[in-house]
Amino acid sequence: MDKQVVKLLEDIKKLMILQIMKGSNPSTSDEIGEVLGVTGRAIRNVATTTKKKVKKNKK
């Protein structure tokens, strides 16, 4: 694959994770998960653990 395409896919993945971290509904993360080839539950788990780490760092 072209390097630009790979970079674009990575950027899209980051944006999707950020969107889920904002607290979108579970069905959205399931749909995004289908696109990325993982379960929506896995994405939500990553999003929530990342959220917790960010909160800890702010204290």
PDB file of C-alpha atoms in Angstrom:
ATOM      1  CA  MET A   1       0.000   0.000   0.000  1.00  0.00           C
ATOM      2  CA  ASP A   2       1.054   3.567  -0.619  1.00  0.00           C
ATOM      3  CA  LYS A   3       2.572   5.326   2.402  1.00  0.00           C
ATOM      4  CA  GLN A   4       0.015   8.147   2.197  1.00  0.00           C
ATOM      5  CA  VAL A   5      -2.852   5.661   2.298  1.00  0.00           C
ATOM      6  CA  VAL A   6      -1.403   3.933   5.360  1.00  0.00           C
ATOM      7  CA  LYS A   7      -0.955   7.280   7.119  1.00  0.00           C
ATOM      8  CA  LEU A   8      -4.512   8.286   6.255  1.00  0.00           C
ATOM      9  CA  LEU A   9      -5.851   5.038   7.716  1.00  0.00           C
ATOM     10  CA  GLU A  10      -3.869   5.607  10.920  1.00  0.00           C
ATOM     11  CA  ASP A  11      -5.255   9.145  11.207  1.00  0.00           C
ATOM     12  CA  ILE A  12      -8.795   7.887  10.685  1.00  0.00           C
ATOM     13  CA  LYS A  13      -8.288   5.272  13.390  1.00  0.00           C
ATOM     14  CA  LYS A  14      -7.069   7.947  15.847  1.00  0.00           C
ATOM     15  CA  LEU A  15     -10.030  10.188  15.051  1.00  0.00           C
ATOM     16  CA  MET A  16     -12.459   7.317  15.588  1.00  0.00           C
ATOM     17  CA  ILE A  17     -10.943   6.485  18.976  1.00  0.00           C
ATOM     18  CA  LEU A  18     -11.136  10.158  19.990  1.00  0.00           C
ATOM     19  CA  GLN A  19     -14.779  10.229  18.913  1.00  0.00           C
ATOM     20  CA  ILE A  20     -15.547   7.221  21.126  1.00  0.00           C
ATOM     21  CA  MET A  21     -13.652   8.769  24.043  1.00  0.00           C
ATOM     22  CA  LYS A  22     -16.013  11.735  23.810  1.00  0.00           C
ATOM     23  CA  GLY A  23     -18.744   9.314  24.859  1.00  0.00           C
ATOM     24  CA  SER A  24     -20.583   8.287  21.734  1.00  0.00           C
ATOM     25  CA  ASN A  25     -23.095   5.480  22.040  1.00  0.00           C
ATOM     26  CA  PRO A  26     -22.053   1.789  21.988  1.00  0.00           C
ATOM     27  CA  SER A  27     -23.574   1.127  18.559  1.00  0.00           C
ATOM     28  CA  THR A  28     -21.226   3.699  17.033  1.00  0.00           C
ATOM     29  CA  SER A  29     -18.170   1.956  18.432  1.00  0.00           C
ATOM     30  CA  ASP A  30     -19.561  -1.364  17.153  1.00  0.00           C
ATOM     31  CA  GLU A  31     -19.870   0.086  13.646  1.00  0.00           C
ATOM     32  CA  ILE A  32     -16.376   1.567  13.796  1.00  0.00           C
ATOM     33  CA  GLY A  33     -15.084  -1.726  15.171  1.00  0.00           C
ATOM     34  CA  GLU A  34     -16.445  -3.551  12.150  1.00  0.00           C
ATOM     35  CA  VAL A  35     -14.507  -1.211   9.869  1.00  0.00           C
ATOM     36  CA  LEU A  36     -11.268  -1.655  11.831  1.00  0.00           C
ATOM     37  CA  GLY A  37     -11.746  -5.404  12.226  1.00  0.00           C
ATOM     38  CA  VAL A  38     -12.087  -5.458  16.021  1.00  0.00           C
ATOM     39  CA  THR A  39     -15.056  -5.572  18.372  1.00  0.00           C
ATOM     40  CA  GLY A  40     -16.762  -2.410  19.528  1.00  0.00           C
ATOM     41  CA  ARG A  41     -16.234  -3.613  23.094  1.00  0.00           C
ATOM     42  CA  ALA A  42     -12.464  -3.644  22.528  1.00  0.00           C
ATOM     43  CA  ILE A  43     -12.559  -0.074  21.238  1.00  0.00           C
ATOM     44  CA  ARG A  44     -14.638   1.065  24.215  1.00  0.00           C
ATOM     45  CA  ASN A  45     -12.196  -0.622  26.596  1.00  0.00           C
ATOM     46  CA  VAL A  46      -9.255   1.170  24.996  1.00  0.00           C
ATOM     47  CA  ALA A  47     -11.147   4.464  25.071  1.00  0.00           C
ATOM     48  CA  THR A  48     -12.078   4.168  28.747  1.00  0.00           C
ATOM     49  CA  THR A  49      -8.603   3.115  29.895  1.00  0.00           C
ATOM     50  CA  THR A  50      -7.108   5.990  27.921  1.00  0.00           C
ATOM     51  CA  LYS A  51      -9.631   8.356  29.530  1.00  0.00           C
ATOM     52  CA  LYS A  52      -8.655   7.138  33.007  1.00  0.00           C
ATOM     53  CA  LYS A  53      -4.941   7.620  32.280  1.00  0.00           C
ATOM     54  CA  VAL A  54      -5.573  11.165  31.065  1.00  0.00           C
ATOM     55  CA  LYS A  55      -7.564  11.990  34.221  1.00  0.00           C
ATOM     56  CA  LYS A  56      -4.810  10.569  36.455  1.00  0.00           C
ATOM     57  CA  ASN A  57      -2.156  12.639  34.709  1.00  0.00           C
ATOM     58  CA  LYS A  58      -4.137  15.850  35.202  1.00  0.00           C
ATOM     59  CA  LYS A  59      -4.201  15.484  39.009  1.00  0.00           C
TER      60      LYS A  59
END
